[in-house]
PDB file of C-alpha atoms in Angstrom:
ATOM      1  CA  MET A   1     -21.257  -9.547   1.803  1.00 93.00           C
ATOM      2  CA  GLU A   2     -20.473 -12.012   4.595  1.00 96.00           C
ATOM      3  CA  ALA A   3     -18.154 -11.201   7.503  1.00 97.00           C
ATOM      4  CA  VAL A   4     -16.503 -13.956   9.530  1.00 97.00           C
ATOM      5  CA  VAL A   5     -14.543 -13.111  12.683  1.00 98.00           C
ATOM      6  CA  GLN A   6     -11.723 -15.511  13.519  1.00 97.00           C
ATOM      7  CA  LEU A   7     -11.195 -15.896  17.272  1.00 98.00           C
ATOM      8  CA  TYR A   8      -7.765 -16.077  18.871  1.00 97.00           C
ATOM      9  CA  GLY A   9      -7.154 -19.589  20.120  1.00 95.00           C
ATOM     10  CA  GLY A  10      -9.605 -21.166  17.677  1.00 96.00           C
ATOM     11  CA  GLY A  11     -13.151 -20.866  16.474  1.00 96.00           C
ATOM     12  CA  SER A  12     -14.996 -18.259  14.473  1.00 96.00           C
ATOM     13  CA  LEU A  13     -18.093 -16.072  14.558  1.00 96.00           C
ATOM     14  CA  VAL A  14     -20.242 -15.475  11.491  1.00 96.00           C
ATOM     15  CA  LEU A  15     -21.812 -12.051  11.845  1.00 97.00           C
ATOM     16  CA  ALA A  16     -25.430 -11.212  11.085  1.00 96.00           C
ATOM     17  CA  PRO A  17     -26.116  -9.678   7.642  1.00 96.00           C
ATOM     18  CA  LEU A  18     -24.232  -6.390   7.435  1.00 96.00           C
ATOM     19  CA  LEU A  19     -26.106  -3.109   7.691  1.00 96.00           C
ATOM     20  CA  GLU A  20     -23.161  -1.095   6.369  1.00 96.00           C
ATOM     21  CA  TRP A  21     -19.624  -1.867   5.346  1.00 97.00           C
ATOM     22  CA  GLU A  22     -16.682  -0.308   3.593  1.00 97.00           C
ATOM     23  CA  ALA A  23     -13.275  -1.609   2.595  1.00 97.00           C
ATOM     24  CA  THR A  24     -10.306   0.294   1.219  1.00 97.00           C
ATOM     25  CA  LEU A  25      -7.673  -1.773  -0.569  1.00 97.00           C
ATOM     26  CA  THR A  26      -4.154  -0.493  -1.257  1.00 96.00           C
ATOM     27  CA  GLY A  27      -2.023  -3.618  -1.394  1.00 93.00           C
ATOM     28  CA  GLY A  28       0.653  -1.957   0.731  1.00 91.00           C
ATOM     29  CA  VAL A  29       1.107   1.235   2.720  1.00 91.00           C
ATOM     30  CA  PRO A  30      -1.089   2.769   3.960  1.00 92.00           C
ATOM     31  CA  CYS A  31      -2.740  -0.511   4.929  1.00 94.00           C
ATOM     32  CA  ASP A  32      -5.888  -1.980   3.536  1.00 97.00           C
ATOM     33  CA  SER A  33      -8.675  -1.106   5.977  1.00 97.00           C
ATOM     34  CA  PHE A  34     -12.298  -1.940   6.699  1.00 98.00           C
ATOM     35  CA  ARG A  35     -15.266  -0.855   8.772  1.00 98.00           C
ATOM     36  CA  LEU A  36     -18.536  -2.720   9.200  1.00 97.00           C
ATOM     37  CA  LYS A  37     -21.779  -2.535  11.148  1.00 97.00           C
ATOM     38  CA  CYS A  38     -24.227  -5.343  11.870  1.00 97.00           C
ATOM     39  CA  PRO A  39     -26.958  -6.273  14.393  1.00 97.00           C
ATOM     40  CA  TYR A  40     -25.590  -7.316  17.783  1.00 97.00           C
ATOM     41  CA  ASP A  41     -26.575 -10.120  20.125  1.00 94.00           C
ATOM     42  CA  ALA A  42     -25.566 -10.179  23.797  1.00 94.00           C
ATOM     43  CA  ALA A  43     -24.282 -13.748  23.417  1.00 93.00           C
ATOM     44  CA  GLN A  44     -21.452 -12.376  21.266  1.00 95.00           C
ATOM     45  CA  ALA A  45     -19.911 -10.301  24.079  1.00 94.00           C
ATOM     46  CA  ALA A  46     -17.578 -12.981  25.439  1.00 94.00           C
ATOM     47  CA  LEU A  47     -16.524 -14.125  21.958  1.00 95.00           C
ATOM     48  CA  LEU A  48     -15.647 -10.610  20.865  1.00 96.00           C
ATOM     49  CA  GLU A  49     -12.989 -10.480  23.582  1.00 95.00           C
ATOM     50  CA  ARG A  50     -11.021 -12.879  21.347  1.00 97.00           C
ATOM     51  CA  ALA A  51     -11.781 -11.187  18.010  1.00 97.00           C
ATOM     52  CA  TRP A  52      -8.531 -11.496  16.076  1.00 96.00           C
ATOM     53  CA  ARG A  53      -9.018 -11.494  12.306  1.00 97.00           C
ATOM     54  CA  VAL A  54     -11.874 -10.722   9.927  1.00 98.00           C
ATOM     55  CA  THR A  55     -12.589 -12.162   6.493  1.00 97.00           C
ATOM     56  CA  LEU A  56     -14.953 -10.298   4.182  1.00 97.00           C
ATOM     57  CA  GLN A  57     -16.190 -12.533   1.398  1.00 95.00           C
ATOM     58  CA  GLU A  58     -18.969 -12.847  -1.124  1.00 92.00           C
ATOM     59  CA  LYS A  59     -19.996 -16.060  -2.904  1.00 89.00           C
ATOM     60  CA  GLY A  60     -16.783 -17.702  -1.730  1.00 88.00           C
ATOM     61  CA  ILE A  61     -14.545 -14.914  -3.081  1.00 92.00           C
ATOM     62  CA  VAL A  62     -12.450 -13.135  -0.465  1.00 95.00           C
ATOM     63  CA  LEU A  63     -12.532  -9.340  -0.631  1.00 95.00           C
ATOM     64  CA  LEU A  64     -10.258  -8.800   2.376  1.00 97.00           C
ATOM     65  CA  ARG A  65      -8.543 -10.617   5.234  1.00 97.00           C
ATOM     66  CA  ALA A  66      -7.642  -8.222   7.995  1.00 97.00           C
ATOM     67  CA  VAL A  67      -6.562  -7.607  11.576  1.00 97.00           C
ATOM     68  CA  VAL A  68      -9.237  -6.538  14.076  1.00 98.00           C
ATOM     69  CA  ASP A  69      -8.253  -3.164  15.535  1.00 98.00           C
ATOM     70  CA  GLU A  70     -11.432  -2.178  17.362  1.00 98.00           C
ATOM     71  CA  THR A  71     -14.864  -3.497  18.255  1.00 97.00           C
ATOM     72  CA  GLU A  72     -17.674  -1.311  19.560  1.00 97.00           C
ATOM     73  CA  ILE A  73     -21.107  -2.275  20.837  1.00 96.00           C
ATOM     74  CA  VAL A  74     -23.713   0.468  20.444  1.00 96.00           C
ATOM     75  CA  GLN A  75     -27.219   0.673  21.880  1.00 95.00           C
ATOM     76  CA  ASN A  76     -29.474   3.598  20.989  1.00 94.00           C
ATOM     77  CA  GLY A  77     -32.927   4.344  19.662  1.00 89.00           C
ATOM     78  CA  ALA A  78     -32.189   2.343  16.528  1.00 83.00           C
ATOM     79  CA  GLY A  79     -31.433  -0.813  18.528  1.00 92.00           C
ATOM     80  CA  ARG A  80     -28.206  -2.707  19.249  1.00 95.00           C
ATOM     81  CA  THR A  81     -25.402  -2.819  16.720  1.00 97.00           C
ATOM     82  CA  LEU A  82     -21.842  -4.061  16.532  1.00 97.00           C
ATOM     83  CA  GLU A  83     -19.154  -2.042  14.746  1.00 97.00           C
ATOM     84  CA  ILE A  84     -15.784  -3.554  13.860  1.00 98.00           C
ATOM     85  CA  SER A  85     -12.842  -1.858  12.173  1.00 98.00           C
ATOM     86  CA  GLY A  86      -9.328  -2.911  11.302  1.00 98.00           C
ATOM     87  CA  ARG A  87      -6.501  -3.055   8.785  1.00 97.00           C
ATOM     88  CA  GLY A  88      -5.084  -5.471   6.245  1.00 96.00           C
ATOM     89  CA  LEU A  89      -2.366  -7.959   7.143  1.00 96.00           C
ATOM     90  CA  ALA A  90       0.380  -5.464   6.264  1.00 96.00           C
ATOM     91  CA  ALA A  91      -0.389  -4.144   9.762  1.00 96.00           C
ATOM     92  CA  LEU A  92       1.440  -7.179  11.180  1.00 96.00           C
ATOM     93  CA  LEU A  93       4.686  -5.811   9.733  1.00 97.00           C
ATOM     94  CA  LEU A  94       3.937  -2.129  10.284  1.00 97.00           C
ATOM     95  CA  ASP A  95       3.063  -2.536  13.974  1.00 97.00           C
ATOM     96  CA  ASN A  96       6.234  -4.424  14.902  1.00 97.00           C
ATOM     97  CA  GLU A  97       9.616  -2.774  15.160  1.00 97.00           C
ATOM     98  CA  ALA A  98      12.855  -4.319  13.982  1.00 96.00           C
ATOM     99  CA  GLU A  99      16.082  -4.536  15.928  1.00 95.00           C
ATOM    100  CA  ALA A 100      19.127  -2.752  14.563  1.00 95.00           C
ATOM    101  CA  VAL A 101      21.070  -5.047  12.249  1.00 95.00           C
ATOM    102  CA  THR A 102      23.568  -4.729   9.413  1.00 94.00           C
ATOM    103  CA  TYR A 103      23.642  -7.364   6.662  1.00 94.00           C
ATOM    104  CA  THR A 104      26.936  -7.875   4.817  1.00 91.00           C
ATOM    105  CA  ARG A 105      25.618  -9.530   1.627  1.00 90.00           C
ATOM    106  CA  PRO A 106      21.884  -9.654   2.265  1.00 94.00           C
ATOM    107  CA  THR A 107      19.455 -11.795   0.291  1.00 97.00           C
ATOM    108  CA  LEU A 108      15.703 -11.475  -0.078  1.00 97.00           C
ATOM    109  CA  SER A 109      15.293 -14.922   1.490  1.00 97.00           C
ATOM    110  CA  GLU A 110      17.133 -13.750   4.587  1.00 97.00           C
ATOM    111  CA  LEU A 111      15.050 -10.588   4.866  1.00 97.00           C
ATOM    112  CA  LEU A 112      11.823 -12.599   4.575  1.00 98.00           C
ATOM    113  CA  ARG A 113      12.985 -15.096   7.184  1.00 97.00           C
ATOM    114  CA  ARG A 114      14.052 -12.414   9.668  1.00 97.00           C
ATOM    115  CA  HIS A 115      11.391  -9.740   9.165  1.00 97.00           C
ATOM    116  CA  VAL A 116       8.268 -11.486   7.825  1.00 97.00           C
ATOM    117  CA  ALA A 117       8.152 -15.143   8.877  1.00 97.00           C
ATOM    118  CA  PRO A 118       7.864 -14.461  12.658  1.00 97.00           C
ATOM    119  CA  TYR A 119       4.496 -12.750  12.071  1.00 96.00           C
ATOM    120  CA  GLY A 120       2.849 -15.601  10.200  1.00 94.00           C
ATOM    121  CA  LEU A 121       2.504 -13.767   6.897  1.00 95.00           C
ATOM    122  CA  PRO A 122       2.890 -16.134   3.897  1.00 96.00           C
ATOM    123  CA  TRP A 123       4.580 -15.050   0.691  1.00 97.00           C
ATOM    124  CA  GLY A 124       4.394 -16.019  -2.942  1.00 95.00           C
ATOM    125  CA  THR A 125       7.123 -17.197  -5.299  1.00 94.00           C
ATOM    126  CA  PHE A 126       9.954 -14.785  -6.049  1.00 95.00           C
ATOM    127  CA  THR A 127      13.317 -14.486  -7.730  1.00 95.00           C
ATOM    128  CA  GLU A 128      16.185 -14.319  -5.282  1.00 97.00           C
ATOM    129  CA  LEU A 129      17.860 -10.931  -4.808  1.00 96.00           C
ATOM    130  CA  GLN A 130      21.280 -10.327  -3.295  1.00 94.00           C
ATOM    131  CA  GLY A 131      22.794  -7.026  -2.275  1.00 90.00           C
ATOM    132  CA  GLU A 132      26.396  -6.345  -3.224  1.00 85.00           C
ATOM    133  CA  ALA A 133      26.965  -3.945  -0.334  1.00 82.00           C
ATOM    134  CA  GLU A 134      25.997  -3.648   3.312  1.00 85.00           C
ATOM    135  CA  TYR A 135      22.333  -3.081   4.124  1.00 90.00           C
ATOM    136  CA  SER A 136      21.394  -1.659   7.517  1.00 90.00           C
ATOM    137  CA  VAL A 137      18.112  -1.706   9.386  1.00 94.00           C
ATOM    138  CA  SER A 138      17.844   0.963  12.073  1.00 91.00           C
ATOM    139  CA  SER A 139      16.420   0.332  15.512  1.00 92.00           C
ATOM    140  CA  GLY A 140      12.749   1.331  15.594  1.00 92.00           C
ATOM    141  CA  GLU A 141      12.095   0.833  11.894  1.00 95.00           C
ATOM    142  CA  SER A 142       9.039  -1.271  11.160  1.00 97.00           C
ATOM    143  CA  GLN A 143       9.471  -4.764   9.783  1.00 98.00           C
ATOM    144  CA  TRP A 144       7.695  -3.542   6.641  1.00 97.00           C
ATOM    145  CA  ARG A 145      10.223  -0.737   6.195  1.00 95.00           C
ATOM    146  CA  ALA A 146      13.093  -3.204   6.696  1.00 97.00           C
ATOM    147  CA  LEU A 147      11.790  -5.350   3.832  1.00 97.00           C
ATOM    148  CA  GLU A 148      10.657  -2.514   1.574  1.00 95.00           C
ATOM    149  CA  GLY A 149      13.962  -0.685   1.914  1.00 92.00           C
ATOM    150  CA  PHE A 150      15.803  -3.765   0.680  1.00 94.00           C
ATOM    151  CA  THR A 151      13.518  -4.527  -2.273  1.00 95.00           C
ATOM    152  CA  ARG A 152      13.603  -0.884  -3.387  1.00 90.00           C
ATOM    153  CA  TRP A 153      17.382  -0.762  -3.099  1.00 88.00           C
ATOM    154  CA  VAL A 154      18.263  -4.068  -4.753  1.00 91.00           C
ATOM    155  CA  GLY A 155      15.211  -4.894  -6.880  1.00 92.00           C
ATOM    156  CA  GLY A 156      13.738  -1.478  -7.593  1.00 89.00           C
ATOM    157  CA  PHE A 157      10.230  -2.453  -6.482  1.00 93.00           C
ATOM    158  CA  VAL A 158       7.871  -2.221  -3.521  1.00 94.00           C
ATOM    159  CA  PRO A 159       6.384  -5.494  -2.189  1.00 96.00           C
ATOM    160  CA  ARG A 160       2.606  -5.877  -2.230  1.00 95.00           C
ATOM    161  CA  ILE A 161       0.066  -7.834  -0.201  1.00 95.00           C
ATOM    162  CA  THR A 162      -3.012  -9.329  -1.816  1.00 93.00           C
ATOM    163  CA  ALA A 163      -6.465  -8.885  -0.305  1.00 90.00           C
ATOM    164  CA  GLU A 164      -6.242 -12.537   0.787  1.00 92.00           C
ATOM    165  CA  GLY A 165      -3.101 -11.731   2.806  1.00 93.00           C
ATOM    166  CA  LEU A 166      -0.338 -13.140   0.575  1.00 96.00           C
ATOM    167  CA  LEU A 167       2.880 -11.114   0.413  1.00 97.00           C
ATOM    168  CA  LEU A 168       4.200 -10.689  -3.141  1.00 97.00           C
ATOM    169  CA  PRO A 169       7.951  -9.901  -2.941  1.00 97.00           C
ATOM    170  CA  ALA A 170       8.343  -9.395  -6.675  1.00 95.00           C
ATOM    171  CA  PRO A 171       7.973  -6.565  -9.223  1.00 95.00           C
ATOM    172  CA  TRP A 172       4.475  -5.743 -10.462  1.00 94.00           C
ATOM    173  CA  LYS A 173       3.563  -7.161 -13.868  1.00 93.00           C
ATOM    174  CA  ASP A 174       0.912  -5.816 -16.202  1.00 92.00           C
ATOM    175  CA  SER A 175      -1.698  -8.522 -16.815  1.00 90.00           C
ATOM    176  CA  GLY A 176      -2.888  -6.758 -19.953  1.00 90.00           C
ATOM    177  CA  THR A 177      -6.493  -6.657 -18.712  1.00 91.00           C
ATOM    178  CA  ARG A 178      -8.213  -3.263 -18.772  1.00 93.00           C
ATOM    179  CA  LEU A 179     -11.361  -1.858 -17.187  1.00 93.00           C
ATOM    180  CA  VAL A 180     -12.510   0.829 -19.603  1.00 94.00           C
ATOM    181  CA  ILE A 181     -14.089   4.065 -18.388  1.00 93.00           C
ATOM    182  CA  GLY A 182     -15.525   5.793 -21.430  1.00 91.00           C
ATOM    183  CA  THR A 183     -17.919   8.635 -22.164  1.00 88.00           C
ATOM    184  CA  LYS A 184     -20.912   6.321 -21.609  1.00 89.00           C
ATOM    185  CA  THR A 185     -19.657   4.881 -18.311  1.00 92.00           C
ATOM    186  CA  PRO A 186     -21.832   6.043 -15.375  1.00 93.00           C
ATOM    187  CA  LEU A 187     -19.764   8.284 -13.120  1.00 92.00           C
ATOM    188  CA  LEU A 188     -20.577   9.844  -9.771  1.00 94.00           C
ATOM    189  CA  GLU A 189     -17.456  12.006  -9.802  1.00 94.00           C
ATOM    190  CA  LEU A 190     -14.137  12.345 -11.583  1.00 93.00           C
ATOM    191  CA  ARG A 191     -11.166  14.346 -10.264  1.00 93.00           C
ATOM    192  CA  TRP A 192      -7.702  14.938 -11.715  1.00 93.00           C
ATOM    193  CA  ARG A 193      -5.215  16.461  -9.267  1.00 93.00           C
ATOM    194  CA  ASP A 194      -1.745  17.671 -10.202  1.00 92.00           C
ATOM    195  CA  ARG A 195       0.061  18.765  -7.020  1.00 93.00           C
ATOM    196  CA  ARG A 196       3.432  20.418  -7.567  1.00 94.00           C
ATOM    197  CA  TYR A 197       4.140  21.613  -4.050  1.00 95.00           C
ATOM    198  CA  GLY A 198       6.481  19.300  -2.129  1.00 94.00           C
ATOM    199  CA  VAL A 199       7.596  17.322  -5.187  1.00 95.00           C
ATOM    200  CA  TYR A 200      11.385  17.218  -5.512  1.00 96.00           C
ATOM    201  CA  SER A 201      12.840  18.014  -8.906  1.00 95.00           C
ATOM    202  CA  GLU A 202      16.366  17.184  -7.757  1.00 96.00           C
ATOM    203  CA  VAL A 203      18.109  15.599  -4.775  1.00 95.00           C
ATOM    204  CA  LEU A 204      21.806  16.178  -4.165  1.00 95.00           C
ATOM    205  CA  VAL A 205      23.313  13.435  -2.000  1.00 94.00           C
ATOM    206  CA  VAL A 206      26.551  14.427  -0.284  1.00 93.00           C
ATOM    207  CA  ASP A 207      29.134  12.199   1.385  1.00 88.00           C
ATOM    208  CA  LYS A 208      31.255  14.734   3.284  1.00 82.00           C
ATOM    209  CA  VAL A 209      33.802  12.148   4.389  1.00 82.00           C
ATOM    210  CA  ARG A 210      34.674  11.005   0.867  1.00 82.00           C
ATOM    211  CA  ARG A 211      33.865  14.427  -0.590  1.00 83.00           C
ATOM    212  CA  GLN A 212      31.625  12.889  -3.220  1.00 88.00           C
ATOM    213  CA  THR A 213      28.177  13.871  -4.469  1.00 91.00           C
ATOM    214  CA  GLN A 214      25.430  12.204  -6.455  1.00 91.00           C
ATOM    215  CA  ARG A 215      22.769  14.276  -8.223  1.00 94.00           C
ATOM    216  CA  VAL A 216      19.449  12.522  -8.858  1.00 94.00           C
ATOM    217  CA  GLU A 217      16.854  14.303 -11.008  1.00 95.00           C
ATOM    218  CA  TYR A 218      13.133  13.883 -11.627  1.00 93.00           C
ATOM    219  CA  ALA A 219      13.419  14.503 -15.359  1.00 93.00           C
ATOM    220  CA  SER A 220       9.743  14.698 -16.311  1.00 91.00           C
ATOM    221  CA  PHE A 221       9.021  17.165 -13.483  1.00 93.00           C
ATOM    222  CA  LEU A 222      11.959  19.331 -14.514  1.00 94.00           C
ATOM    223  CA  ALA A 223      10.586  19.290 -18.072  1.00 94.00           C
ATOM    224  CA  ARG A 224       7.343  20.761 -16.710  1.00 92.00           C
ATOM    225  CA  GLY A 225       9.157  23.581 -14.899  1.00 94.00           C
ATOM    226  CA  GLY A 226       9.479  21.900 -11.504  1.00 93.00           C
ATOM    227  CA  CYS A 227      12.084  23.483  -9.238  1.00 94.00           C
ATOM    228  CA  CYS A 228      12.523  22.019  -5.752  1.00 96.00           C
ATOM    229  CA  ARG A 229      15.993  20.806  -4.741  1.00 96.00           C
ATOM    230  CA  ARG A 230      16.913  18.956  -1.549  1.00 95.00           C
ATOM    231  CA  VAL A 231      20.414  18.295  -0.202  1.00 95.00           C
ATOM    232  CA  LEU A 232      20.977  15.153   1.873  1.00 91.00           C
ATOM    233  CA  TYR A 233      24.112  14.269   3.832  1.00 90.00           C
ATOM    234  CA  VAL A 234      24.907  10.577   4.237  1.00 84.00           C
ATOM    235  CA  PRO A 235      27.401   8.771   6.485  1.00 78.00           C
ATOM    236  CA  GLY A 236      30.915   8.273   5.177  1.00 72.00           C
ATOM    237  CA  ARG A 237      31.760   5.186   3.116  1.00 68.00           C
ATOM    238  CA  SER A 238      28.375   5.186   1.347  1.00 70.00           C
ATOM    239  CA  SER A 239      28.724   3.573  -2.061  1.00 77.00           C
ATOM    240  CA  SER A 240      27.742   5.457  -5.198  1.00 81.00           C
ATOM    241  CA  ALA A 241      24.878   3.032  -5.755  1.00 79.00           C
ATOM    242  CA  ALA A 242      23.607   3.570  -2.212  1.00 80.00           C
ATOM    243  CA  MET A 243      23.786   7.342  -2.680  1.00 86.00           C
ATOM    244  CA  ARG A 244      21.812   7.169  -5.919  1.00 87.00           C
ATOM    245  CA  TYR A 245      19.229   4.942  -4.259  1.00 84.00           C
ATOM    246  CA  THR A 246      18.876   7.426  -1.379  1.00 87.00           C
ATOM    247  CA  GLY A 247      18.222  10.274  -3.802  1.00 90.00           C
ATOM    248  CA  GLN A 248      15.802   8.279  -5.943  1.00 89.00           C
ATOM    249  CA  TYR A 249      13.915   7.087  -2.872  1.00 86.00           C
ATOM    250  CA  GLN A 250      13.425  10.661  -1.664  1.00 92.00           C
ATOM    251  CA  ILE A 251      12.093  11.728  -5.060  1.00 93.00           C
ATOM    252  CA  GLU A 252       9.711   8.788  -5.253  1.00 89.00           C
ATOM    253  CA  ARG A 253       8.338   9.501  -1.802  1.00 87.00           C
ATOM    254  CA  SER A 254       7.833  13.184  -2.620  1.00 92.00           C
ATOM    255  CA  ARG A 255       5.852  12.402  -5.789  1.00 90.00           C
ATOM    256  CA  GLU A 256       3.510   9.794  -4.251  1.00 87.00           C
ATOM    257  CA  GLY A 257      -0.059  10.882  -4.850  1.00 86.00           C
ATOM    258  CA  ALA A 258       0.992  14.132  -6.525  1.00 90.00           C
ATOM    259  CA  ARG A 259      -0.671  13.328  -9.864  1.00 92.00           C
ATOM    260  CA  GLN A 260      -3.814  11.406  -9.059  1.00 95.00           C
ATOM    261  CA  LEU A 261      -7.012  10.562 -10.869  1.00 95.00           C
ATOM    262  CA  THR A 262     -10.011   9.696  -8.684  1.00 96.00           C
ATOM    263  CA  ALA A 263     -13.119   8.117 -10.171  1.00 95.00           C
ATOM    264  CA  ALA A 264     -16.264   7.356  -8.161  1.00 96.00           C
ATOM    265  CA  LEU A 265     -18.586   4.859  -9.851  1.00 96.00           C
ATOM    266  CA  PRO A 266     -21.893   3.267  -8.882  1.00 96.00           C
ATOM    267  CA  GLY A 267     -21.878  -0.423  -7.933  1.00 94.00           C
ATOM    268  CA  ARG A 268     -18.921  -2.716  -7.330  1.00 92.00           C
ATOM    269  CA  GLN A 269     -16.233  -2.538  -9.972  1.00 90.00           C
ATOM    270  CA  ASN A 270     -13.655  -5.256 -10.569  1.00 85.00           C
ATOM    271  CA  ALA A 271     -10.583  -3.046 -10.229  1.00 90.00           C
ATOM    272  CA  ALA A 272      -8.406  -3.953  -7.248  1.00 91.00           C
ATOM    273  CA  PRO A 273      -5.025  -2.318  -6.534  1.00 94.00           C
ATOM    274  CA  GLY A 274      -2.530  -3.399  -9.172  1.00 93.00           C
ATOM    275  CA  SER A 275      -5.091  -3.511 -11.973  1.00 95.00           C
ATOM    276  CA  VAL A 276      -5.136  -1.040 -14.857  1.00 96.00           C
ATOM    277  CA  VAL A 277      -7.968   1.216 -15.993  1.00 96.00           C
ATOM    278  CA  ARG A 278      -8.138   2.648 -19.501  1.00 96.00           C
ATOM    279  CA  MET A 279      -9.588   6.150 -19.501  1.00 94.00           C
ATOM    280  CA  GLU A 280     -11.307   7.188 -22.710  1.00 92.00           C
ATOM    281  CA  ARG A 281     -12.698  10.534 -21.663  1.00 85.00           C
ATOM    282  CA  GLY A 282     -11.902  12.820 -24.539  1.00 80.00           C
ATOM    283  CA  ASP A 283     -14.766  15.041 -23.373  1.00 82.00           C
ATOM    284  CA  ILE A 284     -12.649  16.239 -20.431  1.00 81.00           C
ATOM    285  CA  GLY A 285      -9.199  15.602 -21.911  1.00 86.00           C
ATOM    286  CA  ILE A 286      -8.225  12.658 -19.713  1.00 86.00           C
ATOM    287  CA  GLN A 287      -7.149   9.573 -21.628  1.00 90.00           C
ATOM    288  CA  GLY A 288      -4.661   6.740 -21.307  1.00 94.00           C
ATOM    289  CA  ASP A 289      -3.903   3.840 -18.970  1.00 96.00           C
ATOM    290  CA  PHE A 290      -3.955   4.337 -15.209  1.00 96.00           C
ATOM    291  CA  TYR A 291      -2.626   2.075 -12.444  1.00 96.00           C
ATOM    292  CA  VAL A 292      -5.027   1.587  -9.515  1.00 96.00           C
ATOM    293  CA  ASN A 293      -3.277   2.559  -6.273  1.00 95.00           C
ATOM    294  CA  GLU A 294      -6.365   2.306  -4.093  1.00 97.00           C
ATOM    295  CA  ALA A 295      -9.868   0.882  -4.442  1.00 97.00           C
ATOM    296  CA  ALA A 296     -12.521   1.837  -1.888  1.00 97.00           C
ATOM    297  CA  TYR A 297     -15.794  -0.080  -1.763  1.00 97.00           C
ATOM    298  CA  CYS A 298     -18.720   1.245   0.253  1.00 96.00           C
ATOM    299  CA  CYS A 299     -22.147  -0.271   0.895  1.00 95.00           C
ATOM    300  CA  SER A 300     -24.911   1.534   2.785  1.00 91.00           C
ATOM    301  CA  ALA A 301     -28.636   2.054   2.585  1.00 87.00           C
ATOM    302  CA  ALA A 302     -27.998   4.213  -0.490  1.00 85.00           C
ATOM    303  CA  GLY A 303     -26.376   1.305  -2.330  1.00 92.00           C
ATOM    304  CA  GLU A 304     -22.860   0.324  -3.355  1.00 95.00           C
ATOM    305  CA  THR A 305     -20.148   2.563  -4.774  1.00 96.00           C
ATOM    306  CA  THR A 306     -16.540   2.101  -5.875  1.00 97.00           C
ATOM    307  CA  THR A 307     -13.915   4.840  -5.683  1.00 97.00           C
ATOM    308  CA  LEU A 308     -10.644   4.330  -7.541  1.00 97.00           C
ATOM    309  CA  CYS A 309      -7.509   6.383  -6.894  1.00 97.00           C
ATOM    310  CA  MET A 310      -5.076   6.035  -9.800  1.00 96.00           C
ATOM    311  CA  ARG A 311      -1.822   7.269 -11.315  1.00 95.00           C
ATOM    312  CA  ARG A 312      -0.711   7.243 -14.912  1.00 94.00           C
ATOM    313  CA  LEU A 313       0.758   3.866 -15.764  1.00 92.00           C
ATOM    314  CA  GLU A 314       3.945   5.312 -17.217  1.00 87.00           C
ATOM    315  CA  GLU A 315       4.621   7.222 -14.012  1.00 82.00           C
TER     316      GLU A 315
END
């Protein structure tokens, strides 16, 4: 793995061969992240003051482009080393707050221009979306939340960012490709977690001004005996669609990570966030297709490992 540090104002620094590195890819929130360690040379001190971005790549293929959050020079009995850590380019939108604004008939193009373009983040092709009602961004919300709130509300999807740093403001599509984990696949660990606590089975959205309510249910959780209702009060003049969206959003947030399959495998596996893994583990009763939410790659003296955090595709 090669690490190249881009310097603010121009220029770059190719780091010495890495002693250790790890990268966690999510494609959204929480951010992609990385940590690396390499030998350090005193001549790098002045350059590191301008460390701005990092690109991790291997044989010309980019694993991650990221923001530099912290650099640390360490000298001890093992010698001198440099440690760098940071987050994926979603951090550019998460770290910057939006001003309060209300859009009358907002479009995705307008949201991208106002909340993404100023931070230099490119985006891929998309189909235009237009809201039929007002959309408000509160003061103090992150630029990411301003965009995500709109795409969830109007398009029913969450935007993603590729490891190369390209924003994808469009719904996820199944490529049809599958990484198969079967009974003969080497595994370091496999975990299936089904957390029920904190998952909402029902959200009742109440507009006290209009004296209207909208009940949104998590049907599959109710079918498994789930029982956790929340009541939310919204400002007057909220449309029925906006009320339903509010309830659905709360349910989706409560269920994130509740049913999760984690597989730790030796070596580097080609399964980035957004890919699909087919589990064929009849020996432990876990089968079916799983969407990769997070892929963590780690390389140390003990070798390389890949840890995949997944949810059932149909969920």
